[in-house]
Structures are given as structure tokens and as C-alpha cells.
PDB file of C-alpha atoms in Angstrom:
ATOM      1  CA  MET A   9      -0.041  -0.300   0.129  1.00  0.00           C
ATOM      2  CA  PRO A  10       1.746   3.125  -0.827  1.00  0.00           C
ATOM      3  CA  LYS A  11       2.341   6.148   1.937  1.00  0.00           C
ATOM      4  CA  LEU A  12       0.166   8.773   1.675  1.00  0.00           C
ATOM      5  CA  CYS A  13       1.028  12.669   1.666  1.00  0.00           C
ATOM      6  CA  GLU A  14       0.828  13.174   5.605  1.00  0.00           C
ATOM      7  CA  PHE A  15      -0.410  17.038   5.235  1.00  0.00           C
ATOM      8  CA  GLU A  16      -3.836  17.366   6.507  1.00  0.00           C
ATOM      9  CA  ASN A  17      -6.941  16.000   4.490  1.00  0.00           C
ATOM     10  CA  CYS A  18      -4.674  15.164   2.043  1.00  0.00           C
ATOM     11  CA  ARG A  19      -4.778  11.441   0.021  1.00  0.00           C
ATOM     12  CA  LYS A  20      -2.325  11.917  -2.389  1.00  0.00           C
ATOM     13  CA  GLN A  21       0.950   9.631  -2.681  1.00  0.00           C
ATOM     14  CA  ALA A  22       3.617  10.852  -1.003  1.00  0.00           C
ATOM     15  CA  SER A  23       6.361  11.298  -3.577  1.00  0.00           C
ATOM     16  CA  TYR A  24       8.537  13.506  -1.460  1.00  0.00           C
ATOM     17  CA  GLY A  25      11.065  13.743   1.448  1.00  0.00           C
ATOM     18  CA  TYR A  26      13.861  14.848   3.129  1.00  0.00           C
ATOM     19  CA  PHE A  27      17.147  13.703   1.868  1.00  0.00           C
ATOM     20  CA  TYR A  28      17.521  10.028   2.277  1.00  0.00           C
ATOM     21  CA  GLN A  29      14.287  10.008   4.218  1.00  0.00           C
ATOM     22  CA  THR A  30      10.738   8.182   3.456  1.00  0.00           C
ATOM     23  CA  PRO A  31       8.679   9.835   1.032  1.00  0.00           C
ATOM     24  CA  GLU A  32       5.987  11.890   3.202  1.00  0.00           C
ATOM     25  CA  ARG A  33       4.283  14.846   1.456  1.00  0.00           C
ATOM     26  CA  CYS A  34       2.975  15.208  -2.318  1.00  0.00           C
ATOM     27  CA  LYS A  35       4.306  17.530  -5.031  1.00  0.00           C
ATOM     28  CA  GLU A  36       1.587  19.629  -3.876  1.00  0.00           C
ATOM     29  CA  HIS A  37       2.415  20.112  -0.314  1.00  0.00           C
ATOM     30  CA  LYS A  38       6.428  18.997  -0.679  1.00  0.00           C
ATOM     31  CA  GLU A  39       7.559  22.674   0.500  1.00  0.00           C
ATOM     32  CA  ASP A  40      11.537  21.739   0.538  1.00  0.00           C
ATOM     33  CA  ARG A  41      11.420  18.213   0.320  1.00  0.00           C
ATOM     34  CA  LYS A  42      13.215  16.081  -2.706  1.00  0.00           C
ATOM     35  CA  SER A  43      11.978  13.881  -4.836  1.00  0.00           C
ATOM     36  CA  GLN A  44      12.309  10.445  -3.664  1.00  0.00           C
ATOM     37  CA  TYR A  45      12.914   9.109  -7.047  1.00  0.00           C
ATOM     38  CA  ARG A  46      16.043  10.164  -6.966  1.00  0.00           C
ATOM     39  CA  ILE A  47      16.616   8.233  -4.001  1.00  0.00           C
ATOM     40  CA  CYS A  48      16.426   4.377  -3.754  1.00  0.00           C
ATOM     41  CA  ARG A  49      13.962   2.584  -1.663  1.00  0.00           C
ATOM     42  CA  CYS A  50      16.076   1.576   1.245  1.00  0.00           C
ATOM     43  CA  GLY A  51      16.594   5.475   1.687  1.00  0.00           C
ATOM     44  CA  ASN A  52      21.134   5.347   1.372  1.00  0.00           C
ATOM     45  CA  THR A  53      21.916   6.244  -2.604  1.00  0.00           C
ATOM     46  CA  ARG A  54      20.488   7.516  -5.799  1.00  0.00           C
ATOM     47  CA  PRO A  55      18.458   4.429  -7.635  1.00  0.00           C
ATOM     48  CA  TYR A  56      20.248   3.197 -11.072  1.00  0.00           C
ATOM     49  CA  TYR A  57      18.262   0.057 -11.342  1.00  0.00           C
ATOM     50  CA  LYS A  58      15.038  -0.920 -12.946  1.00  0.00           C
ATOM     51  CA  LEU A  59      12.582  -3.714 -13.859  1.00  0.00           C
ATOM     52  CA  ALA A  60      11.825  -3.619 -17.966  1.00  0.00           C
ATOM     53  CA  ASP A  61       8.720  -2.402 -17.502  1.00  0.00           C
ATOM     54  CA  ASP A  62       8.785   0.424 -14.959  1.00  0.00           C
ATOM     55  CA  LYS A  63       9.425   4.197 -15.516  1.00  0.00           C
ATOM     56  CA  ARG A  64      11.367   4.945 -13.651  1.00  0.00           C
ATOM     57  CA  ALA A  65      14.578   3.498 -11.386  1.00  0.00           C
ATOM     58  CA  SER A  66      14.000   2.515  -8.078  1.00  0.00           C
ATOM     59  CA  TYR A  67      16.840   0.405  -6.422  1.00  0.00           C
ATOM     60  CA  CYS A  68      20.118   1.047  -5.664  1.00  0.00           C
ATOM     61  CA  ILE A  69      23.129  -1.685  -6.835  1.00  0.00           C
ATOM     62  CA  LYS A  70      23.030  -3.021  -3.411  1.00  0.00           C
ATOM     63  CA  CYS A  71      18.925  -3.261  -3.388  1.00  0.00           C
ATOM     64  CA  LYS A  72      18.666  -4.401  -7.462  1.00  0.00           C
ATOM     65  CA  THR A  73      17.552  -7.203  -7.989  1.00  0.00           C
ATOM     66  CA  ASP A  74      18.910  -9.856 -10.773  1.00  0.00           C
ATOM     67  CA  GLU A  75      16.420  -9.188 -13.802  1.00  0.00           C
ATOM     68  CA  MET A  76      16.858  -5.481 -13.319  1.00  0.00           C
ATOM     69  CA  PHE A  77      19.131  -3.218 -15.406  1.00  0.00           C
ATOM     70  CA  SER A  78      20.843   0.119 -14.638  1.00  0.00           C
ATOM     71  CA  ILE A  79      19.539   2.694 -16.669  1.00  0.00           C
ATOM     72  CA  ARG A  80      23.312   4.355 -16.733  1.00  0.00           C
ATOM     73  CA  LYS A  81      24.598   4.350 -20.207  1.00  0.00           C
ATOM     74  CA  GLY A  82      28.227   2.047 -20.597  1.00  0.00           C
ATOM     75  CA  ILE A  83      27.834   0.702 -17.272  1.00  0.00           C
ATOM     76  CA  CYS A  84      29.917  -2.938 -16.827  1.00  0.00           C
ATOM     77  CA  LYS A  85      27.917  -6.405 -16.536  1.00  0.00           C
ATOM     78  CA  GLU A  86      29.363  -7.698 -14.082  1.00  0.00           C
ATOM     79  CA  ASN A  87      26.830  -8.249 -11.328  1.00  0.00           C
ATOM     80  CA  ASN A  88      27.774  -5.621  -8.730  1.00  0.00           C
ATOM     81  CA  CYS A  89      29.525  -3.472 -10.697  1.00  0.00           C
ATOM     82  CA  ASN A  90      29.037  -0.444 -10.966  1.00  0.00           C
ATOM     83  CA  THR A  91      31.854   1.024 -12.961  1.00  0.00           C
ATOM     84  CA  PHE A  92      31.625   2.586 -15.978  1.00  0.00           C
ATOM     85  CA  SER A  93      32.568   0.026 -19.127  1.00  0.00           C
ATOM     86  CA  SER A  94      34.809   0.720 -21.782  1.00  0.00           C
ATOM     87  CA  PHE A  95      36.449  -3.026 -23.032  1.00  0.00           C
ATOM     88  CA  ASN A  96      34.281  -5.296 -25.421  1.00  0.00           C
ATOM     89  CA  PHE A  97      36.120  -7.713 -28.174  1.00  0.00           C
ATOM     90  CA  GLU A  98      37.621  -6.080 -31.817  1.00  0.00           C
ATOM     91  CA  GLY A  99      35.054  -4.511 -33.717  1.00  0.00           C
ATOM     92  CA  GLU A 100      32.620  -3.534 -31.518  1.00  0.00           C
ATOM     93  CA  GLU A 101      31.783   0.010 -30.489  1.00  0.00           C
ATOM     94  CA  LYS A 102      30.120  -0.099 -27.239  1.00  0.00           C
ATOM     95  CA  GLY A 103      31.771  -1.231 -24.081  1.00  0.00           C
ATOM     96  CA  LEU A 104      30.385  -3.986 -21.699  1.00  0.00           C
ATOM     97  CA  TYR A 105      32.991  -4.373 -19.376  1.00  0.00           C
ATOM     98  CA  CYS A 106      34.948  -2.301 -17.191  1.00  0.00           C
ATOM     99  CA  SER A 107      38.966  -2.710 -17.022  1.00  0.00           C
ATOM    100  CA  LYS A 108      38.640  -5.111 -13.553  1.00  0.00           C
ATOM    101  CA  HIS A 109      35.882  -7.349 -15.447  1.00  0.00           C
ATOM    102  CA  LYS A 110      37.013  -7.629 -19.123  1.00  0.00           C
ATOM    103  CA  LYS A 111      37.163 -10.865 -20.689  1.00  0.00           C
ATOM    104  CA  ILE A 112      39.948 -12.252 -22.141  1.00  0.00           C
ATOM    105  CA  ASN A 113      41.184 -10.420 -25.534  1.00  0.00           C
ATOM    106  CA  MET A 114      38.887  -7.672 -24.882  1.00  0.00           C
ATOM    107  CA  ILE A 115      40.338  -4.049 -25.603  1.00  0.00           C
ATOM    108  CA  CYS A 116      39.293  -0.677 -24.696  1.00  0.00           C
ATOM    109  CA  VAL A 117      36.467   0.257 -27.375  1.00  0.00           C
ATOM    110  CA  THR A 118      35.663   3.588 -26.417  1.00  0.00           C
ATOM    111  CA  THR A 119      38.523   6.141 -26.613  1.00  0.00           C
ATOM    112  CA  ARG A 120      40.442   6.581 -30.128  1.00  0.00           C
ATOM    113  CA  LYS A 121      42.983   4.487 -31.593  1.00  0.00           C
ATOM    114  CA  CYS A 122      46.224   4.641 -33.430  1.00  0.00           C
ATOM    115  CA  ALA A 123      45.656   4.947 -37.428  1.00  0.00           C
ATOM    116  CA  GLU A 124      48.025   2.197 -37.715  1.00  0.00           C
ATOM    117  CA  ASN A 125      45.873  -0.478 -39.120  1.00  0.00           C
ATOM    118  CA  LYS A 126      45.353  -3.023 -36.017  1.00  0.00           C
ATOM    119  CA  CYS A 127      46.556  -0.910 -33.690  1.00  0.00           C
ATOM    120  CA  ASN A 128      45.084  -0.534 -30.491  1.00  0.00           C
ATOM    121  CA  ILE A 129      47.031   2.157 -28.846  1.00  0.00           C
ATOM    122  CA  HIS A 130      45.437   5.375 -27.577  1.00  0.00           C
ATOM    123  CA  PRO A 131      47.556   7.632 -29.967  1.00  0.00           C
ATOM    124  CA  ILE A 132      49.384  10.786 -28.831  1.00  0.00           C
ATOM    125  CA  PHE A 133      51.195  12.008 -31.712  1.00  0.00           C
ATOM    126  CA  ASN A 134      50.488  13.948 -34.642  1.00  0.00           C
ATOM    127  CA  TYR A 135      52.410  17.291 -36.476  1.00  0.00           C
ATOM    128  CA  GLU A 136      52.948  20.276 -34.902  1.00  0.00           C
ATOM    129  CA  GLY A 137      50.079  22.639 -35.086  1.00  0.00           C
ATOM    130  CA  GLU A 138      47.495  19.629 -34.430  1.00  0.00           C
ATOM    131  CA  GLU A 139      45.288  19.203 -31.543  1.00  0.00           C
ATOM    132  CA  THR A 140      44.431  15.629 -31.987  1.00  0.00           C
ATOM    133  CA  GLY A 141      46.770  12.521 -31.555  1.00  0.00           C
ATOM    134  CA  LEU A 142      46.253  10.368 -34.482  1.00  0.00           C
ATOM    135  CA  TYR A 143      49.589   7.886 -33.874  1.00  0.00           C
ATOM    136  CA  CYS A 144      51.217   6.170 -31.019  1.00  0.00           C
ATOM    137  CA  LEU A 145      54.667   5.959 -30.273  1.00  0.00           C
ATOM    138  CA  LYS A 146      55.523   2.972 -32.030  1.00  0.00           C
ATOM    139  CA  HIS A 147      53.956   4.011 -35.381  1.00  0.00           C
ATOM    140  CA  LYS A 148      54.620   7.688 -35.421  1.00  0.00           C
ATOM    141  CA  LYS A 149      55.400   9.714 -38.347  1.00  0.00           C
ATOM    142  CA  LYS A 150      58.941  11.192 -39.166  1.00  0.00           C
ATOM    143  CA  ASN A 151      58.472  14.739 -37.788  1.00  0.00           C
ATOM    144  CA  MET A 152      55.342  13.955 -35.489  1.00  0.00           C
ATOM    145  CA  ILE A 153      55.551  15.128 -31.934  1.00  0.00           C
ATOM    146  CA  ASN A 154      53.346  14.753 -28.095  1.00  0.00           C
ATOM    147  CA  VAL A 155      50.390  16.942 -28.900  1.00  0.00           C
ATOM    148  CA  ARG A 156      48.871  15.157 -25.705  1.00  0.00           C
ATOM    149  CA  ASP A 157      51.010  16.167 -22.947  1.00  0.00           C
ATOM    150  CA  LYS A 158      52.052  20.022 -22.114  1.00  0.00           C
ATOM    151  CA  LYS A 159      55.502  21.050 -23.168  1.00  0.00           C
ATOM    152  CA  CYS A 160      58.431  23.024 -21.789  1.00  0.00           C
ATOM    153  CA  LEU A 161      57.979  26.617 -21.907  1.00  0.00           C
ATOM    154  CA  GLU A 162      60.998  27.430 -23.572  1.00  0.00           C
ATOM    155  CA  ASN A 163      60.350  28.304 -27.208  1.00  0.00           C
ATOM    156  CA  ASN A 164      60.479  25.804 -29.940  1.00  0.00           C
ATOM    157  CA  CYS A 165      61.088  23.206 -27.467  1.00  0.00           C
ATOM    158  CA  ASN A 166      58.642  19.821 -27.661  1.00  0.00           C
ATOM    159  CA  ASN A 167      60.005  17.932 -24.782  1.00  0.00           C
ATOM    160  CA  ILE A 168      57.561  17.364 -21.946  1.00  0.00           C
ATOM    161  CA  PRO A 169      58.530  19.460 -18.303  1.00  0.00           C
ATOM    162  CA  SER A 170      59.720  17.663 -15.508  1.00  0.00           C
ATOM    163  CA  PHE A 171      61.556  20.702 -13.715  1.00  0.00           C
ATOM    164  CA  ASN A 172      60.301  23.399 -11.485  1.00  0.00           C
ATOM    165  CA  PHE A 173      61.221  25.258  -8.557  1.00  0.00           C
ATOM    166  CA  GLU A 174      61.013  23.004  -5.058  1.00  0.00           C
ATOM    167  CA  GLY A 175      57.508  23.369  -3.564  1.00  0.00           C
ATOM    168  CA  LYS A 176      55.982  23.512  -6.615  1.00  0.00           C
ATOM    169  CA  SER A 177      53.712  20.912  -8.535  1.00  0.00           C
ATOM    170  CA  LYS A 178      53.056  21.949 -12.246  1.00  0.00           C
ATOM    171  CA  ALA A 179      56.715  20.989 -14.200  1.00  0.00           C
ATOM    172  CA  LEU A 180      57.532  24.053 -16.737  1.00  0.00           C
ATOM    173  CA  TYR A 181      60.596  23.094 -18.291  1.00  0.00           C
ATOM    174  CA  CYS A 182      62.711  19.993 -19.811  1.00  0.00           C
ATOM    175  CA  SER A 183      65.441  19.013 -18.048  1.00  0.00           C
ATOM    176  CA  LYS A 184      67.794  21.028 -21.192  1.00  0.00           C
ATOM    177  CA  HIS A 185      65.956  23.994 -20.167  1.00  0.00           C
ATOM    178  CA  LYS A 186      65.570  23.962 -16.748  1.00  0.00           C
ATOM    179  CA  LYS A 187      66.799  27.374 -15.186  1.00  0.00           C
ATOM    180  CA  ASN A 188      69.065  27.052 -11.794  1.00  0.00           C
ATOM    181  CA  ASN A 189      68.189  25.834  -8.374  1.00  0.00           C
ATOM    182  CA  MET A 190      64.816  23.977 -10.525  1.00  0.00           C
ATOM    183  CA  ILE A 191      64.407  20.455  -9.761  1.00  0.00           C
ATOM    184  CA  SER A 192      62.572  17.447 -11.060  1.00  0.00           C
ATOM    185  CA  ILE A 193      59.483  17.620  -9.320  1.00  0.00           C
ATOM    186  CA  PHE A 194      58.580  13.576 -10.378  1.00  0.00           C
ATOM    187  CA  ALA A 195      61.419  11.845  -9.043  1.00  0.00           C
ATOM    188  CA  ASN A 196      61.227  10.534  -6.051  1.00  0.00           C
ATOM    189  CA  LYS A 197      63.987  12.484  -3.231  1.00  0.00           C
ATOM    190  CA  CYS A 198      65.377  11.032  -0.149  1.00  0.00           C
ATOM    191  CA  TYR A 199      63.255  11.576   2.903  1.00  0.00           C
ATOM    192  CA  GLU A 200      65.526  13.215   4.448  1.00  0.00           C
ATOM    193  CA  SER A 201      64.394  17.182   4.952  1.00  0.00           C
ATOM    194  CA  ASN A 202      66.123  19.710   2.570  1.00  0.00           C
ATOM    195  CA  CYS A 203      68.001  17.010   0.589  1.00  0.00           C
ATOM    196  CA  ASN A 204      66.755  17.058  -3.173  1.00  0.00           C
ATOM    197  CA  TYR A 205      69.712  14.110  -3.823  1.00  0.00           C
ATOM    198  CA  TYR A 206      67.648  11.158  -5.477  1.00  0.00           C
ATOM    199  CA  PRO A 207      68.104   7.665  -3.395  1.00  0.00           C
TER     200      PRO A 207
END
């Protein structure tokens, strides 16, 4: 039996309530309460699962039954996994499983691939001035550069930066163009305080 709105003399079904609580009001009398379609019937989290005949999702991953499916596109098909799917067999375009649950011989089908025939590596190389990668490191053409990663701040330098001043987290210069007193911010330094040598 559906719960009715608690507002005096109201006979409408309650579908609005406070965050993660039982619905207590109808739409007309909701005040600052939220729609409980946004909360699983257990009251703990958002619902993403429904039966084929249901109009809306009513259950979270913990409360769903085996015959329910996710309304979110691209969710891993593995039971009780709520991770986005990006793996399937070669030639397919839609991901079915996440990296943890992918089956043998499955590849990532949701990202761009190297333009070289039968290469499934993500491309990051192209000619200077281009923004989208066409080839991977193995198949890049002559004079192609890495167009995905940040470049050294020095003019006409296409090296990847790894140096900056101590205390900074963003690399600005490559090893060739680093300024005096700059250190590599990616390398593991000695644990001793004030020591910038590498173990």
C-alpha cells in the first residue's frame, strides 16, 4: 500500500521527502522536500536500476535484483559493479565491461585508436599545430610530436617538462632548459628534510 501525504486531509501518494528519508509529502505539499525518485527505496543512495516495465529507476546497486538493469549508459555488465564500461571485443563499438572485469582478448573500445592498421594503442602523436593524436609512439611518422602532453615553456621546445622550483607541483621546463635551482618534481627524492638528491 503506497504511503499517503502526511499533510492534513491530503489523500495523494507521498513521493517527496528529506534527503535519504521516507517520502512523506505529495508534490503539492512538498515544501523543501525532494523527489524520492532520486533516492533508492532503501533511502541510502540514488537509484540506477529498474525492471524492464518500470518507468523510473527505483533501486540502487545493493537493492537491485538479478532481472533489473542499469539506466546509466555504459555500466559494466559484471554483477554488483557500478564502474563505466569501456572494454569489448575488437570490432565492437560499445563497451560491455570495465578494466577489472574485462574478458580475455577484450580491448578498450571507447577511446580513439592509433591510425596504424590493427593497432589498439591510444594515439598521442601528430604534426605540430594539430591538437588530436593520430599515431602511437611505435607508429608515429617522421617529425610527429606528442600533441597530448604539456610542452616545455622554452620557445620551440617540444620536450615534456619535469622541472620546476621546490614546492611547486606543476612542471614547466625540460631537463635541457631548466633554470638554476629547479628540481625534478616527478622523481622520488631522499626522505631526509632539505635534501634534493635522489636515492
